[in-house]
Amino acid sequence: MEQNGEVGLETPLLQDSGSASLNHSQDGWKIKQNTRKLIFKIQGIECASCAVSIESMVGSMDGIDNIAVSPLQGQAVIIYKPEITNARSIKEAIEDMGYQVDQFPEQVIEVCRLRIKGMACTSCSESVERALLMANGVKKAVVGLALEEAKIHFDPNLTDANHLIEAVEDAGFEADLISSGDDVNKVHLRIEGLQSSEDAILIQSSLKALEGVNHVQMDEEGQKITISYDPDFTGPRSLLRCIQEAARNPNQYHVSLYTPSRQRETERQHEIKGYRNQFLWSCLFSFPVFIFSMVLPMIPSYGDWLDGKVYNNLTIGLLLRWTFCTPVQFIIGWRFYIGTYHALRQVSANMDVLVAMGTNAAYFYSVYVAIKAFTSSSFEGQDFFETSAMLISFILLGKYLEVVAKGKTSDALAKLTELAPDTAVLLNFDADGKVISEMEISTQLLQRNDVIKIVPGAKVPTDGIVVEGQSRVNESMITGEARAISKKPGDKVIGGTVNEYGCILVKATHVGSDTALSQIVQLVEAAQLSRAPVQRLADKISRIFVPTVVVAAFLTWLGWFITGEVHLYPRSWIPKDMDGFELALQFGISVLVVACPCALGLATPTAVMVATGKGASQGVLIKGGNALENAHKVKAVIFDKTGTLTVGKPAVVNTMVFSNTPLLELCDLAAAAEANSEHPFAKAIVEYTKKLHEQYGIHTNHIVESRDFEVHPGAGVSAKVGDRTVLVGNKRLMLAFQVPVSPEVQAYVSDTEHLARTCVLVAVDGVLCGAFAVSDPLKPEAGRVVSFLNSMSILSIMVTGDNQATATAIANEVGISRVYAETDPVGKADRIKELQMKGLTVAMVGDGINDSPALAAADVGMAIGAGTNIAIEAADVVLMKSNLEDVVTAIDLSKKTLSRIRLNYVWALGYNILGMPVAAGVLFPFTRIRLPPWLAGACMAASSLSVVCSSLLLQSYKKPLQVEHSEKPEDSSNKV
């Protein structure tokens, strides 16, 4: 990743745009971290005494910090503690006084994530989503089946995480809180030495009074405390110090960090263990049923005893099968009853409904056979206890194998989260800035502005800026860039990367959830939770599939039963020890079971999970299912020039003076005018001027101050330097200010531009005095990337604000035939829209603020990872390595993923399309081949497993284009 210097680390590298918040500010009001503000519009306030009575009554309520009521505006501003009271209670209290609250408080949207347990198919995830959306205060809810998570945007004035969990549980699923908006930064501490509950209360109140503390959760019995905090105001070591200071006696408390078990991994292992145990218990009871019904009767010398009569026609074998099957049906299979109850209560149908219907039909018909045999000495019938028991066993085996395989879909993401080291070496300084001590501390205790020492071979513990020393850092684990990148004072480093050579001192700028690594993980998780448009097909099919299957199963049973009763097929078709009703029942149960759409629901999310995780591990951060799906349809790629096709570090390579003004003076005037500009060319001129000073032996970096600075988009800048008016820009700027451009100047400009250099003109007091030739070297991989895109039948286009001649020369060098030069930011977006109007799916690759409108307008926006935060936020895909070959990687990974999703649908629907007719007995009249219910259950399990394994094959994805990167050429800005 390119070095952006200190400016690039003022805000997080990647920001989550998944939530929105609206905050009110009012002079004189200081809102503490653990309070919230409301603004009410109240009708009926007639005088000051009305306002006073409202203030008095509401102010006396528990949890109210402050209230101010304006009788003229009819408005109340209230500061309250959300853990004690809420907006609804305050509103009702005012209404009880006889006033009408017309305007509810403006919404403050918060976000929380829940872990959902028990979802088996798309119908389950839709039930959870529907239950959450029906909850009061929920604005948006997205439920991911493969990730087993829900992300909810809600109004905290109307609901909270506990009510959302209740809503999920009412829908029949288990839910646990993963995170909420105010607990992104957490520290977990163990406190030894607590002697009473008063100690716990004292510690909690001391922490809550500390600025920046959002939430404190105390576990007195376990002597543990969890604190959520804002890293802008406080940090873990400040929290430890606060606890120690709260002690009555010195050294009363021994406070240490503790790491709670990784919840996701723990829960996954618990789920795997649960399904494994259920399957083993089911096998323990099902295996005897299988032996008694299918094995021993085939061996007369060993199975004759099973035909012994217990009473009337009730045989020993039948009684044993009933005995062993019952625990499987009602104890091990109880989960299917629970799922069915909640699904039917939500007026929906899912896998549980199909399994419960199938197994109950087989079990209770078998019970009927057993009772009839017990009460009659002449009744003969065939039981299906083995169908019920073996069906449940096979389904549990399928779920066990599925959860094991699903756990592997997020392996790439898990590896990312483990990159950060456990410890860091913290330096302490005296008043003169000299190091007085260094100590090894946990990375969790780092705070902003800490200075840490990183020795060769050690991992960088957090994001920061190098303040001393030089080294080379391997950032491949974050960006996929195998080449180590040199670092010097002022360059940024990323947490989780490896320092290879020298010892460096780094000042921490981002800690906890603000680090680039955490942001990457959060964005990948958000992408995995999002629904790709192709998923809608599966959702639509699933909505009608289960009811259709139930109808099809009933018609199958009815068709075989009626045709048997009217003797439309010969009696010889019916297997021995079975009648027409029983044969029809088996066909109906098989249809119910084999057609379960579990695999259909897993086809898209599992592939998206693996693809986004794999992409992130290779330096391509895809922000969601939409981007992943749209990228495969791209037919045109628009490249920005500076910083995208070129290295992005322009340098002055030549100068020309057209007047009697000395070169140094001309450079000083130009640098003074450009000092306030953020344009790369401006920085090149300023840097060139500094080097010129060094060559002339002038050891000062002071630049003369300018005033009346003005940017002229697409042309240049103007400013007053002393009493002189200075213009720095292109020919268009000169013409706009009516500065004469001589033929000599025009010839120099033309020659410079044909060398693929940009000519920057300088005019002083209306006279053109000189020019700078600025060159920005091409990225070494640019030509191969454009050539590869052409081989994929993808059109490459350059859009730049630079002049036509320079842009054309650069385009010719890389093989781009279509160029739009001298284009402003809005013009770039307009060009994209023109191409979209022609039916092309357009990708935009850019890195600057001026690219953000185009990135947002494109079907797929790709931001260079070393670019600005605004560009990164506007983009759908972030190329973390800043290498252009990842444009090809993103498109190719999208194609491979969509191809895999389609193949998954073939697997999922193939089982159903082929299995349902066979289960319904289509082949039976011709071949006597039928699909017993237990075998139908095995087919259903195999379909889900095959889909997950198919998605896992994306883990072996290889980049289609590998470019060897040589060292970037040194700039030639020292040449005069």
Coordinates of N, CA, C and O in Angstrom, one line a residue, residues 81 101 129 207 247 310 471 481 515 521 594 618 630 685 796 812:
K81 N -31.0 9.4 31.0 CA -30.1 8.2 31.0 C -30.9 7.0 30.4 O -31.9 6.6 31.0
V101 N -48.1 15.7 22.6 CA -46.7 15.6 22.0 C -46.9 15.2 20.6 O -47.1 14.1 20.2
E129 N -36.4 -12.5 9.8 CA -36.4 -11.1 9.2 C -37.7 -10.5 9.4 O -37.9 -9.3 9.8
L207 N -16.1 4.3 37.2 CA -15.9 4.2 35.7 C -17.0 5.0 34.9 O -16.6 5.6 33.9
A247 N -10.0 2.2 44.8 CA -9.8 1.3 45.9 C -9.7 2.1 47.2 O -9.1 3.2 47.2
V310 N -46.4 -61.7 20.9 CA -46.5 -61.2 22.3 C -48.0 -61.3 22.7 O -48.3 -61.8 23.8
S471 N 12.8 1.3 7.8 CA 12.7 -0.2 7.7 C 11.9 -0.5 6.4 O 11.5 0.4 5.7
E481 N 0.3 -7.8 -1.2 CA 1.5 -7.3 -1.9 C 2.7 -8.0 -1.3 O 3.1 -7.8 -0.2
T515 N -8.8 0.3 13.7 CA -7.7 -0.1 12.8 C -8.1 -0.6 11.5 O -9.3 -1.0 11.3
V521 N -12.2 -6.5 8.4 CA -13.0 -7.6 8.9 C -14.5 -7.2 9.0 O -15.4 -8.0 8.6
V594 N -37.6 -35.6 0.2 CA -36.6 -35.4 -0.8 C -36.6 -34.0 -1.4 O -35.6 -33.5 -1.9
Q618 N -6.6 -11.8 -0.4 CA -5.7 -11.5 -1.6 C -5.7 -10.0 -1.9 O -5.2 -9.6 -3.0
N630 N -22.4 -7.7 -9.7 CA -22.4 -6.8 -10.9 C -21.0 -6.8 -11.6 O -20.9 -6.6 -12.8
I685 N 5.6 20.5 -7.4 CA 6.3 21.8 -7.5 C 6.9 22.3 -6.2 O 8.0 22.8 -6.2
S796 N -11.4 -0.7 -22.4 CA -10.7 0.1 -21.4 C -10.7 1.6 -21.9 O -10.5 1.9 -23.1
N812 N -1.7 5.8 -25.2 CA -1.0 5.1 -26.3 C 0.0 4.1 -25.7 O 0.2 3.0 -26.1

